[in-house]
JSON list of C-alpha atoms and ligand atoms in Angstrom, two decimals:
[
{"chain": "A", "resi": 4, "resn": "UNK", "atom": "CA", "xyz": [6.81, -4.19, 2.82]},
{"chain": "A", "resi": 5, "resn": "UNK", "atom": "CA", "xyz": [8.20, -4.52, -0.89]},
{"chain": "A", "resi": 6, "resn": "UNK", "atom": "CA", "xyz": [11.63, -3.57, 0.06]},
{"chain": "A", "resi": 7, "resn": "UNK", "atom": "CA", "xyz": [11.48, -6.66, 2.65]},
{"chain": "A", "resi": 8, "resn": "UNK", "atom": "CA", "xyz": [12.11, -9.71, 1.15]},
{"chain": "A", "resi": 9, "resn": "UNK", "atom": "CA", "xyz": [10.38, -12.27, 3.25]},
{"chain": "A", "resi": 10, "resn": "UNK", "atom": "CA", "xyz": [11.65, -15.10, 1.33]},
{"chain": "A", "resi": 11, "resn": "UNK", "atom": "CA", "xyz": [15.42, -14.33, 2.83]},
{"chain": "A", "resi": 12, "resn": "UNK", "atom": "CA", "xyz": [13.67, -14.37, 6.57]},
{"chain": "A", "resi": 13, "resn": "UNK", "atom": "CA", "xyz": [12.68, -17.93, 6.21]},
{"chain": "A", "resi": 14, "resn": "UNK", "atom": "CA", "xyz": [14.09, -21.23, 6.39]},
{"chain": "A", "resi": 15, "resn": "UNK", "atom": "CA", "xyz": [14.88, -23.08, 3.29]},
{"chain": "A", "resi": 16, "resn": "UNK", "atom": "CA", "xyz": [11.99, -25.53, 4.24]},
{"chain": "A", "resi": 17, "resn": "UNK", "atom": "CA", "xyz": [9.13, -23.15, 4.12]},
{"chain": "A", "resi": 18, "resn": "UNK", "atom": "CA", "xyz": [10.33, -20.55, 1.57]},
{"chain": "A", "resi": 19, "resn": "UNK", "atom": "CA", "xyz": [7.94, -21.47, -1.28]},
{"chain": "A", "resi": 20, "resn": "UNK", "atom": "CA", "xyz": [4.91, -20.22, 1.24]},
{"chain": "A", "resi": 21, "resn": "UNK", "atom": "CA", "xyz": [7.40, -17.08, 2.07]},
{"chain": "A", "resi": 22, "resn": "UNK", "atom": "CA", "xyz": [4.53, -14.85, -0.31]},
{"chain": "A", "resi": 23, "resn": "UNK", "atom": "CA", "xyz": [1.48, -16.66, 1.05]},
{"chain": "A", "resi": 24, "resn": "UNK", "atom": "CA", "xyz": [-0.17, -14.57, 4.12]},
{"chain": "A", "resi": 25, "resn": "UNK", "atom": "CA", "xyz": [0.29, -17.10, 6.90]},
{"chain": "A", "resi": 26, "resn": "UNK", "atom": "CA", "xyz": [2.57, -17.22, 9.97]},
{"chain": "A", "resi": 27, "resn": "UNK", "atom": "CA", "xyz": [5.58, -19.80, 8.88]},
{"chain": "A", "resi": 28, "resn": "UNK", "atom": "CA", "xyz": [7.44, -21.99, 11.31]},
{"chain": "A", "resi": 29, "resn": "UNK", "atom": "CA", "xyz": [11.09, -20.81, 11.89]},
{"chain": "A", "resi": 30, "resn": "UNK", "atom": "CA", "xyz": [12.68, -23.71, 14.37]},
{"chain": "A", "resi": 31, "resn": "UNK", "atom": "CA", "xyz": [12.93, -23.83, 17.84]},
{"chain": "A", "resi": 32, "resn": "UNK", "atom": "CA", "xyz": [9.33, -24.25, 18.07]},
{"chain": "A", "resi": 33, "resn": "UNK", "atom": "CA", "xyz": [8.43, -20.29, 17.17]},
{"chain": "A", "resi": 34, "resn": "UNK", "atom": "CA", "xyz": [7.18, -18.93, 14.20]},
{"chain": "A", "resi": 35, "resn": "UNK", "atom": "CA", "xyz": [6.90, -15.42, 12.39]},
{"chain": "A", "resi": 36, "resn": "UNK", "atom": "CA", "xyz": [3.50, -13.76, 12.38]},
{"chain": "A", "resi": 37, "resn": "UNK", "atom": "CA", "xyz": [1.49, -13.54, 8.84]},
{"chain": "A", "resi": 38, "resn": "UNK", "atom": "CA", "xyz": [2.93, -10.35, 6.96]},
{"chain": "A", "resi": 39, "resn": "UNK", "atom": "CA", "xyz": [-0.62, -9.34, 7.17]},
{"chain": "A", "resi": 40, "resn": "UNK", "atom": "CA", "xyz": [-0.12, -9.15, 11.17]},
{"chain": "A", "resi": 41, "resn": "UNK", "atom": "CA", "xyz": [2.99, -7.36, 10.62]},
{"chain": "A", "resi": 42, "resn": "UNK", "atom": "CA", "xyz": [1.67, -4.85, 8.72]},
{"chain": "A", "resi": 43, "resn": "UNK", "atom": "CA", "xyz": [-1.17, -4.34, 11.38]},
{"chain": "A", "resi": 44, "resn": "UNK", "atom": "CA", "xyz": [1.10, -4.38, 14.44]},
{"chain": "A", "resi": 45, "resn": "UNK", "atom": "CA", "xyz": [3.29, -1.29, 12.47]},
{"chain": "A", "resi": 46, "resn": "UNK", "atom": "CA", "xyz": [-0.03, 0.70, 11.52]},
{"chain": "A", "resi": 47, "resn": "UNK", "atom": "CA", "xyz": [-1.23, 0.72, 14.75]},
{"chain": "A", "resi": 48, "resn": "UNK", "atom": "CA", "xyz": [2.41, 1.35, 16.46]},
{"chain": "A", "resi": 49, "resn": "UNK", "atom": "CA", "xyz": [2.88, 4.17, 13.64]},
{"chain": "A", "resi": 50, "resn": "UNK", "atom": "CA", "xyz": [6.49, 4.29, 13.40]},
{"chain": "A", "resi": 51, "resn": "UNK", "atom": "CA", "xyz": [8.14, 7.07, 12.21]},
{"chain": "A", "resi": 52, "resn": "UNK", "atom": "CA", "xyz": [10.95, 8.61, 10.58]},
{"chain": "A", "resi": 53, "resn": "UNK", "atom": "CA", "xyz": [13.77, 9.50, 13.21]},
{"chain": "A", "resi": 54, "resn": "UNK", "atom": "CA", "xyz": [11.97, 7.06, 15.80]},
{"chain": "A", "resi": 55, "resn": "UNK", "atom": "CA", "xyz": [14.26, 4.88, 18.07]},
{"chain": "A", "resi": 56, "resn": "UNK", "atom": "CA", "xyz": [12.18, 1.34, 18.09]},
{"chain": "A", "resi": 57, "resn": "UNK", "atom": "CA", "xyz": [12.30, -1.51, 20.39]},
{"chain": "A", "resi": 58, "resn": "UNK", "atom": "CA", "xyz": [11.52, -5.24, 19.38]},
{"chain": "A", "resi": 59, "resn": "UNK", "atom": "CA", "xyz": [10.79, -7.56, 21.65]},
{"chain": "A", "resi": 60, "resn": "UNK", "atom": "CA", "xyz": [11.24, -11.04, 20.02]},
{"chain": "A", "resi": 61, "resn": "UNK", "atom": "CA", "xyz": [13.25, -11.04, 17.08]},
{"chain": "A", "resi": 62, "resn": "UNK", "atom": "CA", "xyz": [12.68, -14.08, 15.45]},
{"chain": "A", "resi": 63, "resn": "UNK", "atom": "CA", "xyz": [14.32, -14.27, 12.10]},
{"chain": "A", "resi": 64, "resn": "UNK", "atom": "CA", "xyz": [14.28, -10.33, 12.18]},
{"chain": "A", "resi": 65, "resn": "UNK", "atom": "CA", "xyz": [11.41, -9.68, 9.10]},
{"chain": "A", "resi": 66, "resn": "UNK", "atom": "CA", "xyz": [9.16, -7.61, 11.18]},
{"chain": "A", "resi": 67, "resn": "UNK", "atom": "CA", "xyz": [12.00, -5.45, 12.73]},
{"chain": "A", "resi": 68, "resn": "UNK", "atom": "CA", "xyz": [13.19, -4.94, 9.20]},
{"chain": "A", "resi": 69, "resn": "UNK", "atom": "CA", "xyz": [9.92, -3.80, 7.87]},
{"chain": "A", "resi": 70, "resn": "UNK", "atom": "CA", "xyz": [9.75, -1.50, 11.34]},
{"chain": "A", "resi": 71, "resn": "UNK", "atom": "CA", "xyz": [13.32, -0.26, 10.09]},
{"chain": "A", "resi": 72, "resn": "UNK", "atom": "CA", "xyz": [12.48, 1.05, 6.47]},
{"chain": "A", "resi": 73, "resn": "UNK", "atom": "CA", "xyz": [9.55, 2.54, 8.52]},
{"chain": "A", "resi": 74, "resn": "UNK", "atom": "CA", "xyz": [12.11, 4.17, 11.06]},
{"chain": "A", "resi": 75, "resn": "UNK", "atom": "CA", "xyz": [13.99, 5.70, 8.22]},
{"chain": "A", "resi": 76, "resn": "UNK", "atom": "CA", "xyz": [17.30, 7.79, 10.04]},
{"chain": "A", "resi": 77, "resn": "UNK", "atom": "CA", "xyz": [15.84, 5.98, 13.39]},
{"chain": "A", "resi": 78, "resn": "UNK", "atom": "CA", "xyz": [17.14, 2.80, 15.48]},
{"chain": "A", "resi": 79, "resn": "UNK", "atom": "CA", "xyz": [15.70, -0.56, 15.55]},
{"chain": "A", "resi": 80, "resn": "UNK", "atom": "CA", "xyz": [16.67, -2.40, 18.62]},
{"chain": "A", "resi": 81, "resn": "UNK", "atom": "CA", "xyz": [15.26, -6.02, 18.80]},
{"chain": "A", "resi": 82, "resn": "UNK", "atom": "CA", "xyz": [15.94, -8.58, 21.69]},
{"chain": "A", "resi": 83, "resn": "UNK", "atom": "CA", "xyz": [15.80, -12.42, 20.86]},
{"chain": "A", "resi": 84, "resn": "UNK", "atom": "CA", "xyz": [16.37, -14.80, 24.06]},
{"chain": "A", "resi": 85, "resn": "UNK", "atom": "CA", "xyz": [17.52, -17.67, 21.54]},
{"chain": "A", "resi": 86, "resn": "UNK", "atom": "CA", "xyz": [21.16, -17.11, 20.58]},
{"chain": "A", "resi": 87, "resn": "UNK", "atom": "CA", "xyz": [20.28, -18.97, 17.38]},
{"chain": "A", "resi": 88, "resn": "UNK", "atom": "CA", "xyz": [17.84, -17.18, 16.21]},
{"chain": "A", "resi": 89, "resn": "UNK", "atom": "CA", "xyz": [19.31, -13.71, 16.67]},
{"chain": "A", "resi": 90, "resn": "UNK", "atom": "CA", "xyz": [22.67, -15.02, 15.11]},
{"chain": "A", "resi": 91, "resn": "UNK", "atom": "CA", "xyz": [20.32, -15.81, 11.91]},
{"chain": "A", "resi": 92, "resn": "UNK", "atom": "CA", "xyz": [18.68, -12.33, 11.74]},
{"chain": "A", "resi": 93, "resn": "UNK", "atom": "CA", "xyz": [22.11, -10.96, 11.90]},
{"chain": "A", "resi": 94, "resn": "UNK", "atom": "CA", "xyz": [23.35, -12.43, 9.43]},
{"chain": "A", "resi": 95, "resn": "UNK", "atom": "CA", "xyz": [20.05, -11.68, 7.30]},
{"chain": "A", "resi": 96, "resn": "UNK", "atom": "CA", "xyz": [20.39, -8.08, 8.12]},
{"chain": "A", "resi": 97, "resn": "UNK", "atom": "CA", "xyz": [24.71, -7.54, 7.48]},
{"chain": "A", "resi": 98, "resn": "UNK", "atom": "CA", "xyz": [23.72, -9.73, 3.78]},
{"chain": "A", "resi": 99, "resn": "UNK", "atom": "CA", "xyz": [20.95, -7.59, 2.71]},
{"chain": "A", "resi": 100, "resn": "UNK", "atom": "CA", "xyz": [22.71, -4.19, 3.89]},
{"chain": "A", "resi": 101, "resn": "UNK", "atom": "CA", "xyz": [20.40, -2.90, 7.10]},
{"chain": "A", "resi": 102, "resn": "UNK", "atom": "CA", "xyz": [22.32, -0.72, 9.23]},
{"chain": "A", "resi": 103, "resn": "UNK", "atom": "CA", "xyz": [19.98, 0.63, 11.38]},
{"chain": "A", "resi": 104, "resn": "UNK", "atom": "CA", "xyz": [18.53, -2.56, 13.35]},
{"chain": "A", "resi": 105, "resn": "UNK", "atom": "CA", "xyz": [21.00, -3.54, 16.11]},
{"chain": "A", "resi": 106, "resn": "UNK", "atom": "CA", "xyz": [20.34, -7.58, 17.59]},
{"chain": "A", "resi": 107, "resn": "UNK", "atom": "CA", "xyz": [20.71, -7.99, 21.28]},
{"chain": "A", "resi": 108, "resn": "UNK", "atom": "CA", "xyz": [20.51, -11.51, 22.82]},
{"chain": "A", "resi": 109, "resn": "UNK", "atom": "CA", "xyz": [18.35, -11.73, 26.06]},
{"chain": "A", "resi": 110, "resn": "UNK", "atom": "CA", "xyz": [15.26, -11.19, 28.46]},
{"chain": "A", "resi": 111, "resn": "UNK", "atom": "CA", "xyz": [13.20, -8.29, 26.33]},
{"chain": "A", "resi": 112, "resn": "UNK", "atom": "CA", "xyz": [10.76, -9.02, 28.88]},
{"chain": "A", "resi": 113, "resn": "UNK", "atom": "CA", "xyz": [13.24, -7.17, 31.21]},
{"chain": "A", "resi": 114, "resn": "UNK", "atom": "CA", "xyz": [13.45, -4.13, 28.77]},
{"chain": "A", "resi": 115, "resn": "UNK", "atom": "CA", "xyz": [16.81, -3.07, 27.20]},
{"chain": "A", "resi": 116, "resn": "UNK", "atom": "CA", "xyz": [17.66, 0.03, 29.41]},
{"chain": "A", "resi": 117, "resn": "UNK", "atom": "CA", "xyz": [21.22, 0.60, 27.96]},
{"chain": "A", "resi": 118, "resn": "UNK", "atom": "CA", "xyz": [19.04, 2.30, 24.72]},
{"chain": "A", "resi": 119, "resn": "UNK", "atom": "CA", "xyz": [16.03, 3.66, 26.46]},
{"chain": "A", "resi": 120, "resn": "UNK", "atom": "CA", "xyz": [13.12, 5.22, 26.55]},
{"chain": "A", "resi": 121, "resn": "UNK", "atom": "CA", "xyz": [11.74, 4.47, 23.12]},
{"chain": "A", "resi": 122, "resn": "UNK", "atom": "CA", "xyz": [9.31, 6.05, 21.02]},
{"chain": "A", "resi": 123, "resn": "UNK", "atom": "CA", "xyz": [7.74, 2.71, 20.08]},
{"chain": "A", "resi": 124, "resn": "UNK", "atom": "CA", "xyz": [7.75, -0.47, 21.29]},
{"chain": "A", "resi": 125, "resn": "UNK", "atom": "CA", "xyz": [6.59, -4.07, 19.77]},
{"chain": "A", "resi": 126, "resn": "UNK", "atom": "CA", "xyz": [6.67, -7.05, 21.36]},
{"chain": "A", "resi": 127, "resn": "UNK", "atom": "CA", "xyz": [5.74, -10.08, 19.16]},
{"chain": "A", "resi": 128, "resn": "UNK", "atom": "CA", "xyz": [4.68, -12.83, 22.05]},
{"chain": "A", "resi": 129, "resn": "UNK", "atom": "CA", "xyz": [1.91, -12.61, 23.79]},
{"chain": "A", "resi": 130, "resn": "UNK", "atom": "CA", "xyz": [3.03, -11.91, 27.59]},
{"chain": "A", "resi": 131, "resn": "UNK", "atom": "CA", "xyz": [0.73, -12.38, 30.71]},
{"chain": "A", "resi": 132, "resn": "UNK", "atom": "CA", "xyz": [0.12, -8.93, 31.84]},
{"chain": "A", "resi": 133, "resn": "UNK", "atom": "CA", "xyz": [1.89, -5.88, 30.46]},
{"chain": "A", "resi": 134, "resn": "UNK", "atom": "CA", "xyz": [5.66, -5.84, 31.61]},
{"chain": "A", "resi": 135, "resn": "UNK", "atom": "CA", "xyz": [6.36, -2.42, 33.83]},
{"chain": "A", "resi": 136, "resn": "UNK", "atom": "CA", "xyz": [9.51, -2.38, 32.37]},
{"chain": "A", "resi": 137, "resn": "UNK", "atom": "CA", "xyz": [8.10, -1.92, 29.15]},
{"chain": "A", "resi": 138, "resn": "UNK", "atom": "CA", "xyz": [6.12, 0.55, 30.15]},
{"chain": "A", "resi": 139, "resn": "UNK", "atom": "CA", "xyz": [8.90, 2.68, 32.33]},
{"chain": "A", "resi": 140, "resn": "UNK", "atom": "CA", "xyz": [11.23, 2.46, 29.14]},
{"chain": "A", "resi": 141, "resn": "UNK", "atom": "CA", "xyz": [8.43, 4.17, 26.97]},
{"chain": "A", "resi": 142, "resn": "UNK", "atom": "CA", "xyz": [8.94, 7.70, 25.88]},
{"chain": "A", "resi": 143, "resn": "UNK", "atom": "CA", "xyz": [6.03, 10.36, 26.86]},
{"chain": "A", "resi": 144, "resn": "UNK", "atom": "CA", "xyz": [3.90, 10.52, 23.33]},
{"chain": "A", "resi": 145, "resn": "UNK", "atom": "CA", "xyz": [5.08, 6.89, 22.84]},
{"chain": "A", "resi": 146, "resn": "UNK", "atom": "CA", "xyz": [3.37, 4.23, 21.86]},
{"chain": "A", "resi": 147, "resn": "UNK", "atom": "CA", "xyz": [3.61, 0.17, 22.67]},
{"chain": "A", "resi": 148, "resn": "UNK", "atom": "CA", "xyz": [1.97, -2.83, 20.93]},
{"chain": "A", "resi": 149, "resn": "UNK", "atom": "CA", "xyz": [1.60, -6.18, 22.87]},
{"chain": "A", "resi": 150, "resn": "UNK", "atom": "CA", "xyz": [-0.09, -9.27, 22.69]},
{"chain": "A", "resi": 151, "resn": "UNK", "atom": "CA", "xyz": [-1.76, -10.26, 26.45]},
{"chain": "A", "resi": 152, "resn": "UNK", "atom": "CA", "xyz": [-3.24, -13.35, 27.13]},
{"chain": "A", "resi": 153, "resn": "UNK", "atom": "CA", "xyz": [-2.55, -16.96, 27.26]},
{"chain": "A", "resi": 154, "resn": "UNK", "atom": "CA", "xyz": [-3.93, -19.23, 24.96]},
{"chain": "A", "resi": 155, "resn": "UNK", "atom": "CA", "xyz": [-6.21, -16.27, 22.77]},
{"chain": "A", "resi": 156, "resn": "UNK", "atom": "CA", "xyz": [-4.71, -12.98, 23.22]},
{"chain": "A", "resi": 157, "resn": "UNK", "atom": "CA", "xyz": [-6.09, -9.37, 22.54]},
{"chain": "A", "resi": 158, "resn": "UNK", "atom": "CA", "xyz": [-3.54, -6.61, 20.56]},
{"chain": "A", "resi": 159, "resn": "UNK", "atom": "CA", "xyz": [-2.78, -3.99, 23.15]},
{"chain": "A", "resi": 160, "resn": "UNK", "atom": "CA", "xyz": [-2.07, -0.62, 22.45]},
{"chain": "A", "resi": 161, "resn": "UNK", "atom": "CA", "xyz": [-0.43, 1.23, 24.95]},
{"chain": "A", "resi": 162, "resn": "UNK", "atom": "CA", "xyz": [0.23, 5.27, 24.84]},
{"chain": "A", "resi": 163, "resn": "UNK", "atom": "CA", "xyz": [1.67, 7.52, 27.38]},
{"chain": "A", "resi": 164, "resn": "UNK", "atom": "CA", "xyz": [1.03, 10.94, 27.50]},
{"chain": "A", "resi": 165, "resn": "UNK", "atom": "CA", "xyz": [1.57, 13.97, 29.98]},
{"chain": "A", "resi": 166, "resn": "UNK", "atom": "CA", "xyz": [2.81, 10.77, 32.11]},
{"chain": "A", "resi": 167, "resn": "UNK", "atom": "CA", "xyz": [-0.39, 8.85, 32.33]},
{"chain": "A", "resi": 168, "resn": "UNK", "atom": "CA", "xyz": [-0.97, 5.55, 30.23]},
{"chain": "A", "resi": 169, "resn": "UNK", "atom": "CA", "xyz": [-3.62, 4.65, 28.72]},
{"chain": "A", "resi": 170, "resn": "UNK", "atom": "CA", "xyz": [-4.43, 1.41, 26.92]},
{"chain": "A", "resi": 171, "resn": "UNK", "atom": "CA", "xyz": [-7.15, 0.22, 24.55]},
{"chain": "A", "resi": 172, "resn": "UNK", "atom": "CA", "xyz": [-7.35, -3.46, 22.70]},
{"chain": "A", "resi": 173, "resn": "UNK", "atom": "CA", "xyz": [-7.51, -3.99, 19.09]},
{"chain": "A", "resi": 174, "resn": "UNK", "atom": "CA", "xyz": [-8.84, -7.23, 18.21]},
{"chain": "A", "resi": 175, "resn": "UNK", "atom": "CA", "xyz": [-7.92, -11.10, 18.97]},
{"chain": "A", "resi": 176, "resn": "UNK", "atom": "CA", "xyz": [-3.81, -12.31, 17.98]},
{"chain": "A", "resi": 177, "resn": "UNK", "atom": "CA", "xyz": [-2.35, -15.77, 18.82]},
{"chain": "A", "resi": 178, "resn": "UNK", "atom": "CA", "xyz": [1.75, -15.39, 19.29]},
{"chain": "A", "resi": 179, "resn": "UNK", "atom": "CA", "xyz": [3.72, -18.08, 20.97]},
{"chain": "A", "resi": 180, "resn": "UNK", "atom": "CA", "xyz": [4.59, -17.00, 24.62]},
{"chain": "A", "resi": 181, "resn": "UNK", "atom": "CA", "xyz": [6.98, -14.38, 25.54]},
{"chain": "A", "resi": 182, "resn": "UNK", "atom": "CA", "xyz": [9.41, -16.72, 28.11]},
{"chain": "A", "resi": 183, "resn": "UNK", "atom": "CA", "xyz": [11.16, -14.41, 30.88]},
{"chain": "A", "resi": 184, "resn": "UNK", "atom": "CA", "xyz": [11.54, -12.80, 34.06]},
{"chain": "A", "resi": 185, "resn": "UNK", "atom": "CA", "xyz": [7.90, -10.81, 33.41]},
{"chain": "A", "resi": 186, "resn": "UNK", "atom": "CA", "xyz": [6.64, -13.01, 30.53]},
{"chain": "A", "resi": 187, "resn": "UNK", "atom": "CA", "xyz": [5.43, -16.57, 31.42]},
{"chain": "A", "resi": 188, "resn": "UNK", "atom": "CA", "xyz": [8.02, -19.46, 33.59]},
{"chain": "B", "resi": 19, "resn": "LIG", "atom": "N1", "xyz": [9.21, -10.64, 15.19]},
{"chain": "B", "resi": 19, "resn": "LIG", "atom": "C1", "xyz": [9.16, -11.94, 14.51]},
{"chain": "B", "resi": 19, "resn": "LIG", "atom": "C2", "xyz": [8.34, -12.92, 15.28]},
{"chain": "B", "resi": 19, "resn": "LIG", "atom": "C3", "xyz": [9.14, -13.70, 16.23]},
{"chain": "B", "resi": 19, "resn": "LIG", "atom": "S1", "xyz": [8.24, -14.93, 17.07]},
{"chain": "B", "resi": 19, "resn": "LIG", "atom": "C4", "xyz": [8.59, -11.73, 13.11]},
{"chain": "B", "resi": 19, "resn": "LIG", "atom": "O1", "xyz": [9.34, -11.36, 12.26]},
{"chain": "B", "resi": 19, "resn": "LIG", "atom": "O2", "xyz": [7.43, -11.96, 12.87]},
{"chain": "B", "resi": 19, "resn": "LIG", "atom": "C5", "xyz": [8.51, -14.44, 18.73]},
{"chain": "B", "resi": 19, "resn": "LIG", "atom": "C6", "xyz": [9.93, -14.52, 19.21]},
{"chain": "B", "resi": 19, "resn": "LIG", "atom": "O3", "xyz": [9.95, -14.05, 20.55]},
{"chain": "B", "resi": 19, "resn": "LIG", "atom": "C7", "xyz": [10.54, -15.92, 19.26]},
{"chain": "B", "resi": 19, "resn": "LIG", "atom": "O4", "xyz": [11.68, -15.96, 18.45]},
{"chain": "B", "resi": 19, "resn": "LIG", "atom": "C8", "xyz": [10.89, -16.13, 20.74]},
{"chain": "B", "resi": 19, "resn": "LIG", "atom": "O5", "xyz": [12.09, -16.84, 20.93]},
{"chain": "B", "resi": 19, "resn": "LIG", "atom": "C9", "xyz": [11.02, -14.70, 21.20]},
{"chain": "B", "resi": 19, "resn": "LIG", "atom": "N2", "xyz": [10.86, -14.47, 22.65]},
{"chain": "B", "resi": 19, "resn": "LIG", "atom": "C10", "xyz": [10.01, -15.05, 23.53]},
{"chain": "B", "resi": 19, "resn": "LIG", "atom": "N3", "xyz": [10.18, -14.54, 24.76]},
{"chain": "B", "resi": 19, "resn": "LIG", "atom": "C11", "xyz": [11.16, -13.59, 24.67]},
{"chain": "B", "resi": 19, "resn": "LIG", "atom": "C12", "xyz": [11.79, -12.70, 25.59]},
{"chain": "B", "resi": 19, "resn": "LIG", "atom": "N4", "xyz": [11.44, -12.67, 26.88]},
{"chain": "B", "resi": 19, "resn": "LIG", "atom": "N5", "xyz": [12.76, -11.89, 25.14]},
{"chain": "B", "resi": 19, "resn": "LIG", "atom": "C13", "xyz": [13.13, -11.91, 23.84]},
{"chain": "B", "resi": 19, "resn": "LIG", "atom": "N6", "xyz": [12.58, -12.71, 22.91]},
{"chain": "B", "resi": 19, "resn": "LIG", "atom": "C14", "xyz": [11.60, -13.55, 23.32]}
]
């Protein structure tokens, strides 16, 4: 998380709170979760060196950059359904020099099949039920994070193994909705 400076994933308006643990507003009506969120969502993902990552929800791209360092030789592919927003992160990524996070514009609700199956998965808003898509685009021995719920939503972790899935919850979250085809109307 040192080599990510948050500050330069902000907006100019809320920078001076960039090193203060608490989600920050970044237009459009979402925000970015507190680092401290960030840093729990990639600890229980454990990403790894070599691993080929999917974001769901880019925002202004800090937590796929953190998931990036984290994926080492490994992809980061994040989905943002506001043009503007994934236009920002990257710009924020080409600037600071990350190479291995690739931006894609649209439903990550939907999956992104043109890159899968992935060996982890993170969505960062909270969806209604877990999205099959999701799950059919997970490798076997991978691993998913999602917020469920609507208004209060519990962590999910979701593994598959030997072809079965198995999922277990890991605490309370509140993320704005994910908006799509298998996310909320
Ligand atoms: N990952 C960011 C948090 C982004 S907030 C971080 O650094 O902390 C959640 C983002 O999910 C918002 O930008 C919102 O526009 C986006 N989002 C919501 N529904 C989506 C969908 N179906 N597909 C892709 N992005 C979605």
């Amino acid at each position: 998380m040192s080599r990510v400076p948050r500050h330069l994933f902000v907006p100019d308006n809320v920078r001076e709170n960039a090193y203060v643990d608490v989600p920050l507003p970044i237009g459009e009506g979402q925000t970015i979760s507190a680092p401290s969120m960030v840093a729990i969502m990639c600890d229980v993902l454990d990403v790894r060196d070599g691993d080929s990552v999917l974001e769901v929800g880019t925002g202004w791209g800090y937590h796929a950059a953190i998931m990036s360092v984290l994926a080492g030789h490994g992809m980061v592919y994040t989905v943002e359904r506001l043009p503007s927003l994934a236009m920002r992160a990257r710009e924020i990524y080409r600037d600071l020099g990350f190479i291995n996070i690739d931006v894609v514009v649209g439903d990550g609700s939907q999956g992104l099949p043109e890159h899968a199956p992935y060996d982890r998965i993170s969505v960062a808003a909270a969806a209604p039920a877990i999205p099959q898509p999701l799950v059919d685009e997970l490798k076997d021995g991978g691993r998913m994070v999602i917020p469920v719920g609507q208004y209060y939503q519990d962590l999910y972790l979701v593994e598959k193994a030997d072809g079965k899935v198995h999922t277990s919850t890991k605490g309370g979250v509140a993320f704005v909705p994910l908006v799509g085809k298998y996310g909320f109307k």
